[in-house]
């Protein structure tokens, strides 16, 4: 970490985690609007370019959902070096989310627990932000359901329709632990219904438009083998374009610190469980379906291992809280070096080379 990042981290860590986040977003908004934002190209390493689901990514590392919930700073994230940004989760109506405090740092574990509950400006406010963008990098829109919705599936439909003109891809997030009932959509029959419906909506819109943004599904890491079987069966029977694995975990048994806070755990302790689930899903789905690997990536080594386990693209969030924005370029530059020396021509060639080893591990959450 550079001197600037060390000073920035010390200052931000003295603040409540959510206030620190708000300050970071405000700073990035100012920087994004200025022509002088110091930054780096996200396309510096040609060997990191990759095509996934028909999209050309300048590098495989994206910002995960939840950092830019309202689509305010995607272009600043691209200038930071991210190959793409996933904004949201966005719900049809604006929501304030759960009572504060609701984000907690676990410093010894380099982890975070959040129980935000989809606080966001709603479809209208977020669409205005995306329409005001000046940049052109890849932005995925992560869609969800309002807490008080009486029809969760309809909320996903509304999200696809609303953001169709601007989204480069969609992620249907059915795995946040902080909206009661949402994860039930992962259960066999509900998931079949959801996938059929959202894929039909996508196909109808594509038929009457010159766009066809791919549609991904984001799942939890807290799944046993039977639940993974059911999800894989449904995914293979559908025309969904890929998976995002994974969201935060409810498990706590891998933590050094003790905490009573409820919510989803992210960061370093999530790496093992999310990577094992990724590999187990890769085995079930075969090599073709794109998977975005997310959970605990905090270095080029962990990014590398996530790709070896079967990821085609990557995302991170929590590690940036601990290591600052220079982490993005550090990971990309070291990944590029590792690719050059490893003999793998590109990310695609590396992807899945250790799926078997990862999939053979037992889940640290104790789920079977
Ligand atoms: C504060 C916070 C808010 C988040 N909000 C969302 C969200 O709105 N939608 C979503 O799909 N994931 C959300 N996530 C989960 C991340 O996208 C990601 O899946 C998870 O944090 C694992 O990655 P990481 O270990 O690199 O942070 C959030 C994570 C954090 C830490």
PDB file of C-alpha atoms in Angstrom, residues 104-305:
ATOM      1  CA  UNK A 104     -19.032  -3.538  10.361  1.00  0.00           C
ATOM      2  CA  UNK A 105     -15.314  -3.970   9.732  1.00  0.00           C
ATOM      3  CA  UNK A 106     -13.600  -7.082  11.124  1.00  0.00           C
ATOM      4  CA  UNK A 107     -10.097  -5.735  10.845  1.00  0.00           C
ATOM      5  CA  UNK A 108      -8.115  -8.797  11.980  1.00  0.00           C
ATOM      6  CA  UNK A 109      -9.960 -10.916   9.435  1.00  0.00           C
ATOM      7  CA  UNK A 110      -9.844  -8.280   6.649  1.00  0.00           C
ATOM      8  CA  UNK A 111     -13.584  -8.824   6.392  1.00  0.00           C
ATOM      9  CA  UNK A 112     -16.837  -6.886   6.527  1.00  0.00           C
ATOM     10  CA  UNK A 113     -20.309  -7.775   7.738  1.00  0.00           C
ATOM     11  CA  UNK A 114     -23.149  -5.826   6.158  1.00  0.00           C
ATOM     12  CA  UNK A 115     -26.879  -5.882   6.607  1.00  0.00           C
ATOM     13  CA  UNK A 116     -27.694  -2.865   4.454  1.00  0.00           C
ATOM     14  CA  UNK A 117     -30.894  -4.301   2.975  1.00  0.00           C
ATOM     15  CA  UNK A 118     -30.767  -2.875  -0.562  1.00  0.00           C
ATOM     16  CA  UNK A 119     -30.633   0.833   0.268  1.00  0.00           C
ATOM     17  CA  UNK A 120     -30.794   2.530  -3.137  1.00  0.00           C
ATOM     18  CA  UNK A 121     -32.428   5.328  -5.099  1.00  0.00           C
ATOM     19  CA  UNK A 122     -34.771   3.037  -7.029  1.00  0.00           C
ATOM     20  CA  UNK A 123     -35.001   2.441 -10.772  1.00  0.00           C
ATOM     21  CA  UNK A 124     -35.777   6.050 -11.736  1.00  0.00           C
ATOM     22  CA  UNK A 125     -32.948   7.684  -9.782  1.00  0.00           C
ATOM     23  CA  UNK A 126     -30.342   5.143 -10.853  1.00  0.00           C
ATOM     24  CA  UNK A 127     -31.374   5.272 -14.504  1.00  0.00           C
ATOM     25  CA  UNK A 128     -30.917   9.062 -14.429  1.00  0.00           C
ATOM     26  CA  UNK A 129     -27.374   8.542 -13.135  1.00  0.00           C
ATOM     27  CA  UNK A 130     -26.517   6.028 -15.851  1.00  0.00           C
ATOM     28  CA  UNK A 131     -28.005   8.221 -18.563  1.00  0.00           C
ATOM     29  CA  UNK A 132     -25.740  11.050 -17.392  1.00  0.00           C
ATOM     30  CA  UNK A 133     -22.575   8.930 -17.831  1.00  0.00           C
ATOM     31  CA  UNK A 134     -19.828  10.203 -20.098  1.00  0.00           C
ATOM     32  CA  UNK A 135     -17.685   7.087 -20.187  1.00  0.00           C
ATOM     33  CA  UNK A 136     -18.217   3.969 -22.235  1.00  0.00           C
ATOM     34  CA  UNK A 137     -16.753   1.089 -20.191  1.00  0.00           C
ATOM     35  CA  UNK A 138     -18.815  -2.027 -19.440  1.00  0.00           C
ATOM     36  CA  UNK A 139     -21.465  -1.499 -16.753  1.00  0.00           C
ATOM     37  CA  UNK A 140     -23.616  -4.338 -15.467  1.00  0.00           C
ATOM     38  CA  UNK A 141     -26.830  -3.581 -13.628  1.00  0.00           C
ATOM     39  CA  UNK A 142     -27.545  -5.757 -10.598  1.00  0.00           C
ATOM     40  CA  UNK A 143     -31.299  -5.971 -10.051  1.00  0.00           C
ATOM     41  CA  UNK A 144     -33.290  -6.979  -6.993  1.00  0.00           C
ATOM     42  CA  UNK A 145     -36.663  -6.809  -5.305  1.00  0.00           C
ATOM     43  CA  UNK A 146     -38.143  -4.314  -2.838  1.00  0.00           C
ATOM     44  CA  UNK A 147     -38.457  -5.610   0.709  1.00  0.00           C
ATOM     45  CA  UNK A 148     -42.214  -4.914   0.775  1.00  0.00           C
ATOM     46  CA  UNK A 149     -42.864  -6.233  -2.745  1.00  0.00           C
ATOM     47  CA  UNK A 150     -45.732  -8.690  -3.084  1.00  0.00           C
ATOM     48  CA  UNK A 151     -44.224 -10.103  -6.285  1.00  0.00           C
ATOM     49  CA  UNK A 152     -40.413 -10.474  -6.212  1.00  0.00           C
ATOM     50  CA  UNK A 153     -40.261 -11.959  -9.715  1.00  0.00           C
ATOM     51  CA  UNK A 154     -42.132  -8.997 -11.171  1.00  0.00           C
ATOM     52  CA  UNK A 155     -39.500  -6.681  -9.632  1.00  0.00           C
ATOM     53  CA  UNK A 156     -36.755  -8.450 -11.641  1.00  0.00           C
ATOM     54  CA  UNK A 157     -38.845  -8.090 -14.789  1.00  0.00           C
ATOM     55  CA  UNK A 158     -39.248  -4.364 -14.127  1.00  0.00           C
ATOM     56  CA  UNK A 159     -35.480  -4.032 -13.647  1.00  0.00           C
ATOM     57  CA  UNK A 160     -34.657  -5.672 -16.974  1.00  0.00           C
ATOM     58  CA  UNK A 161     -37.194  -3.520 -18.788  1.00  0.00           C
ATOM     59  CA  UNK A 162     -36.115  -0.281 -17.138  1.00  0.00           C
ATOM     60  CA  UNK A 163     -32.368  -0.681 -17.675  1.00  0.00           C
ATOM     61  CA  UNK A 164     -32.513  -2.437 -21.047  1.00  0.00           C
ATOM     62  CA  UNK A 165     -31.318   0.640 -22.974  1.00  0.00           C
ATOM     63  CA  UNK A 166     -28.226   1.199 -20.799  1.00  0.00           C
ATOM     64  CA  UNK A 167     -27.123  -2.098 -19.200  1.00  0.00           C
ATOM     65  CA  UNK A 168     -24.226  -3.960 -20.803  1.00  0.00           C
ATOM     66  CA  UNK A 169     -25.323  -6.972 -18.786  1.00  0.00           C
ATOM     67  CA  UNK A 170     -27.752  -7.800 -15.992  1.00  0.00           C
ATOM     68  CA  UNK A 171     -27.286  -9.706 -12.763  1.00  0.00           C
ATOM     69  CA  UNK A 172     -30.409 -10.988 -11.046  1.00  0.00           C
ATOM     70  CA  UNK A 173     -29.414 -10.992  -7.397  1.00  0.00           C
ATOM     71  CA  UNK A 174     -31.379 -13.651  -5.517  1.00  0.00           C
ATOM     72  CA  UNK A 175     -28.736 -14.205  -2.866  1.00  0.00           C
ATOM     73  CA  UNK A 176     -28.623 -11.194  -0.566  1.00  0.00           C
ATOM     74  CA  UNK A 177     -29.142 -12.438   2.996  1.00  0.00           C
ATOM     75  CA  UNK A 178     -30.556  -9.059   4.043  1.00  0.00           C
ATOM     76  CA  UNK A 179     -33.934  -9.092   2.281  1.00  0.00           C
ATOM     77  CA  UNK A 180     -36.182 -11.591   4.074  1.00  0.00           C
ATOM     78  CA  UNK A 181     -37.350 -14.368   1.734  1.00  0.00           C
ATOM     79  CA  UNK A 182     -35.094 -13.399  -1.191  1.00  0.00           C
ATOM     80  CA  UNK A 183     -32.812 -16.439  -0.947  1.00  0.00           C
ATOM     81  CA  UNK A 184     -35.911 -18.678  -1.153  1.00  0.00           C
ATOM     82  CA  UNK A 185     -35.836 -17.889  -4.877  1.00  0.00           C
ATOM     83  CA  UNK A 186     -32.844 -20.251  -5.059  1.00  0.00           C
ATOM     84  CA  UNK A 187     -35.124 -23.191  -4.124  1.00  0.00           C
ATOM     85  CA  UNK A 188     -35.878 -25.560  -6.985  1.00  0.00           C
ATOM     86  CA  UNK A 189     -39.387 -24.644  -8.132  1.00  0.00           C
ATOM     87  CA  UNK A 190     -39.125 -20.925  -7.430  1.00  0.00           C
ATOM     88  CA  UNK A 191     -35.857 -20.772  -9.353  1.00  0.00           C
ATOM     89  CA  UNK A 192     -37.316 -22.589 -12.373  1.00  0.00           C
ATOM     90  CA  UNK A 193     -40.141 -20.071 -12.448  1.00  0.00           C
ATOM     91  CA  UNK A 194     -37.847 -17.058 -12.010  1.00  0.00           C
ATOM     92  CA  UNK A 195     -35.367 -18.182 -14.681  1.00  0.00           C
ATOM     93  CA  UNK A 196     -38.080 -18.916 -17.224  1.00  0.00           C
ATOM     94  CA  UNK A 197     -39.707 -15.561 -16.605  1.00  0.00           C
ATOM     95  CA  UNK A 198     -36.625 -13.363 -16.744  1.00  0.00           C
ATOM     96  CA  UNK A 199     -35.199 -15.174 -19.780  1.00  0.00           C
ATOM     97  CA  UNK A 200     -38.543 -14.710 -21.578  1.00  0.00           C
ATOM     98  CA  UNK A 201     -38.503 -10.999 -20.731  1.00  0.00           C
ATOM     99  CA  UNK A 202     -34.921 -10.740 -22.053  1.00  0.00           C
ATOM    100  CA  UNK A 203     -35.859 -12.572 -25.269  1.00  0.00           C
ATOM    101  CA  UNK A 204     -38.941 -10.432 -25.916  1.00  0.00           C
ATOM    102  CA  UNK A 205     -36.943  -7.237 -25.500  1.00  0.00           C
ATOM    103  CA  UNK A 206     -34.104  -8.525 -27.652  1.00  0.00           C
ATOM    104  CA  UNK A 207     -36.517  -9.387 -30.450  1.00  0.00           C
ATOM    105  CA  UNK A 208     -37.574  -5.757 -30.783  1.00  0.00           C
ATOM    106  CA  UNK A 209     -34.235  -4.036 -30.134  1.00  0.00           C
ATOM    107  CA  UNK A 210     -30.699  -3.892 -31.467  1.00  0.00           C
ATOM    108  CA  UNK A 211     -29.341  -4.767 -28.008  1.00  0.00           C
ATOM    109  CA  UNK A 212     -29.102  -8.108 -26.268  1.00  0.00           C
ATOM    110  CA  UNK A 213     -27.373  -7.697 -22.895  1.00  0.00           C
ATOM    111  CA  UNK A 214     -26.572 -11.034 -21.264  1.00  0.00           C
ATOM    112  CA  UNK A 215     -28.364 -12.028 -18.079  1.00  0.00           C
ATOM    113  CA  UNK A 216     -26.500 -13.539 -15.118  1.00  0.00           C
ATOM    114  CA  UNK A 217     -27.741 -15.008 -11.850  1.00  0.00           C
ATOM    115  CA  UNK A 218     -25.950 -14.282  -8.546  1.00  0.00           C
ATOM    116  CA  UNK A 219     -26.040 -17.065  -5.989  1.00  0.00           C
ATOM    117  CA  UNK A 220     -25.083 -17.501  -2.340  1.00  0.00           C
ATOM    118  CA  UNK A 221     -22.136 -19.532  -1.051  1.00  0.00           C
ATOM    119  CA  UNK A 222     -24.298 -21.111   1.670  1.00  0.00           C
ATOM    120  CA  UNK A 223     -25.446 -24.106  -0.359  1.00  0.00           C
ATOM    121  CA  UNK A 224     -25.219 -27.826   0.282  1.00  0.00           C
ATOM    122  CA  UNK A 225     -24.529 -30.372  -2.461  1.00  0.00           C
ATOM    123  CA  UNK A 226     -28.246 -31.047  -3.099  1.00  0.00           C
ATOM    124  CA  UNK A 227     -29.020 -27.354  -3.387  1.00  0.00           C
ATOM    125  CA  UNK A 228     -26.148 -26.969  -5.857  1.00  0.00           C
ATOM    126  CA  UNK A 229     -27.532 -29.918  -7.859  1.00  0.00           C
ATOM    127  CA  UNK A 230     -30.948 -28.258  -8.034  1.00  0.00           C
ATOM    128  CA  UNK A 231     -29.547 -24.879  -9.070  1.00  0.00           C
ATOM    129  CA  UNK A 232     -27.343 -26.463 -11.740  1.00  0.00           C
ATOM    130  CA  UNK A 233     -30.257 -28.488 -13.122  1.00  0.00           C
ATOM    131  CA  UNK A 234     -32.384 -25.348 -13.391  1.00  0.00           C
ATOM    132  CA  UNK A 235     -29.580 -23.280 -14.891  1.00  0.00           C
ATOM    133  CA  UNK A 236     -28.853 -25.924 -17.541  1.00  0.00           C
ATOM    134  CA  UNK A 237     -32.556 -26.164 -18.401  1.00  0.00           C
ATOM    135  CA  UNK A 238     -32.732 -22.376 -18.873  1.00  0.00           C
ATOM    136  CA  UNK A 239     -31.108 -19.938 -21.287  1.00  0.00           C
ATOM    137  CA  UNK A 240     -29.501 -17.807 -18.579  1.00  0.00           C
ATOM    138  CA  UNK A 241     -26.125 -16.491 -19.795  1.00  0.00           C
ATOM    139  CA  UNK A 242     -23.988 -17.086 -16.723  1.00  0.00           C
ATOM    140  CA  UNK A 243     -23.617 -17.130 -12.941  1.00  0.00           C
ATOM    141  CA  UNK A 244     -22.032 -14.794 -10.410  1.00  0.00           C
ATOM    142  CA  UNK A 245     -20.575 -16.860  -7.533  1.00  0.00           C
ATOM    143  CA  UNK A 246     -20.875 -15.672  -4.862  1.00  0.00           C
ATOM    144  CA  UNK A 247     -22.649 -13.244  -2.624  1.00  0.00           C
ATOM    145  CA  UNK A 248     -21.768 -12.830   1.062  1.00  0.00           C
ATOM    146  CA  UNK A 249     -22.009 -15.729   3.528  1.00  0.00           C
ATOM    147  CA  UNK A 250     -23.980 -16.252   6.720  1.00  0.00           C
ATOM    148  CA  UNK A 251     -21.241 -18.583   8.026  1.00  0.00           C
ATOM    149  CA  UNK A 252     -18.975 -17.336  10.808  1.00  0.00           C
ATOM    150  CA  UNK A 253     -16.943 -20.443  11.672  1.00  0.00           C
ATOM    151  CA  UNK A 254     -13.928 -19.328   9.628  1.00  0.00           C
ATOM    152  CA  UNK A 255     -13.469 -16.062  11.566  1.00  0.00           C
ATOM    153  CA  UNK A 256     -10.666 -15.288  14.004  1.00  0.00           C
ATOM    154  CA  UNK A 257     -12.638 -12.478  15.620  1.00  0.00           C
ATOM    155  CA  UNK A 258     -15.840 -13.163  17.481  1.00  0.00           C
ATOM    156  CA  UNK A 259     -18.824 -11.089  16.460  1.00  0.00           C
ATOM    157  CA  UNK A 260     -22.520 -11.112  17.182  1.00  0.00           C
ATOM    158  CA  UNK A 261     -23.395  -8.907  14.196  1.00  0.00           C
ATOM    159  CA  UNK A 262     -25.901 -10.414  11.786  1.00  0.00           C
ATOM    160  CA  UNK A 263     -25.662  -9.944   8.022  1.00  0.00           C
ATOM    161  CA  UNK A 264     -23.534 -11.091   5.106  1.00  0.00           C
ATOM    162  CA  UNK A 265     -19.807 -11.650   5.589  1.00  0.00           C
ATOM    163  CA  UNK A 266     -17.393 -10.668   2.810  1.00  0.00           C
ATOM    164  CA  UNK A 267     -13.641 -10.394   2.363  1.00  0.00           C
ATOM    165  CA  UNK A 268     -10.757 -12.765   2.993  1.00  0.00           C
ATOM    166  CA  UNK A 269     -12.652 -15.403   5.065  1.00  0.00           C
ATOM    167  CA  UNK A 270     -15.152 -15.774   2.198  1.00  0.00           C
ATOM    168  CA  UNK A 271     -12.487 -16.774  -0.313  1.00  0.00           C
ATOM    169  CA  UNK A 272     -12.306 -20.493   0.446  1.00  0.00           C
ATOM    170  CA  UNK A 273     -16.032 -21.226   0.626  1.00  0.00           C
ATOM    171  CA  UNK A 274     -16.967 -19.100  -2.405  1.00  0.00           C
ATOM    172  CA  UNK A 275     -14.170 -20.651  -4.492  1.00  0.00           C
ATOM    173  CA  UNK A 276     -15.161 -24.201  -3.539  1.00  0.00           C
ATOM    174  CA  UNK A 277     -18.802 -23.496  -4.436  1.00  0.00           C
ATOM    175  CA  UNK A 278     -17.647 -21.955  -7.712  1.00  0.00           C
ATOM    176  CA  UNK A 279     -15.642 -25.069  -8.598  1.00  0.00           C
ATOM    177  CA  UNK A 280     -18.472 -27.398  -7.577  1.00  0.00           C
ATOM    178  CA  UNK A 281     -20.857 -25.423  -9.802  1.00  0.00           C
ATOM    179  CA  UNK A 282     -18.318 -25.394 -12.652  1.00  0.00           C
ATOM    180  CA  UNK A 283     -18.184 -29.187 -12.482  1.00  0.00           C
ATOM    181  CA  UNK A 284     -21.956 -29.435 -12.590  1.00  0.00           C
ATOM    182  CA  UNK A 285     -22.345 -26.915 -15.423  1.00  0.00           C
ATOM    183  CA  UNK A 286     -19.484 -27.952 -17.698  1.00  0.00           C
ATOM    184  CA  UNK A 287     -16.947 -25.585 -19.176  1.00  0.00           C
ATOM    185  CA  UNK A 288     -19.135 -23.437 -21.392  1.00  0.00           C
ATOM    186  CA  UNK A 289     -21.326 -21.325 -19.127  1.00  0.00           C
ATOM    187  CA  UNK A 290     -19.595 -18.104 -18.026  1.00  0.00           C
ATOM    188  CA  UNK A 291     -18.975 -17.734 -14.291  1.00  0.00           C
ATOM    189  CA  UNK A 292     -17.996 -14.487 -12.574  1.00  0.00           C
ATOM    190  CA  UNK A 293     -15.934 -15.407  -9.505  1.00  0.00           C
ATOM    191  CA  UNK A 294     -16.279 -13.111  -6.500  1.00  0.00           C
ATOM    192  CA  UNK A 295     -15.558 -13.512  -2.812  1.00  0.00           C
ATOM    193  CA  UNK A 296     -12.378 -12.728  -0.943  1.00  0.00           C
ATOM    194  CA  UNK A 297     -10.118 -11.798  -3.859  1.00  0.00           C
ATOM    195  CA  UNK A 298      -7.389  -9.619  -2.345  1.00  0.00           C
ATOM    196  CA  UNK A 299      -4.262 -10.275  -4.422  1.00  0.00           C
ATOM    197  CA  UNK A 300      -3.087 -11.509  -7.819  1.00  0.00           C
ATOM    198  CA  UNK A 301      -2.593 -14.939  -6.217  1.00  0.00           C
ATOM    199  CA  UNK A 302      -6.206 -15.190  -5.028  1.00  0.00           C
ATOM    200  CA  UNK A 303      -7.437 -13.829  -8.378  1.00  0.00           C
ATOM    201  CA  UNK A 304      -5.337 -16.488 -10.113  1.00  0.00           C
ATOM    202  CA  UNK A 305      -6.739 -19.264  -7.911  1.00  0.00           C
TER     203      UNK A 305
END
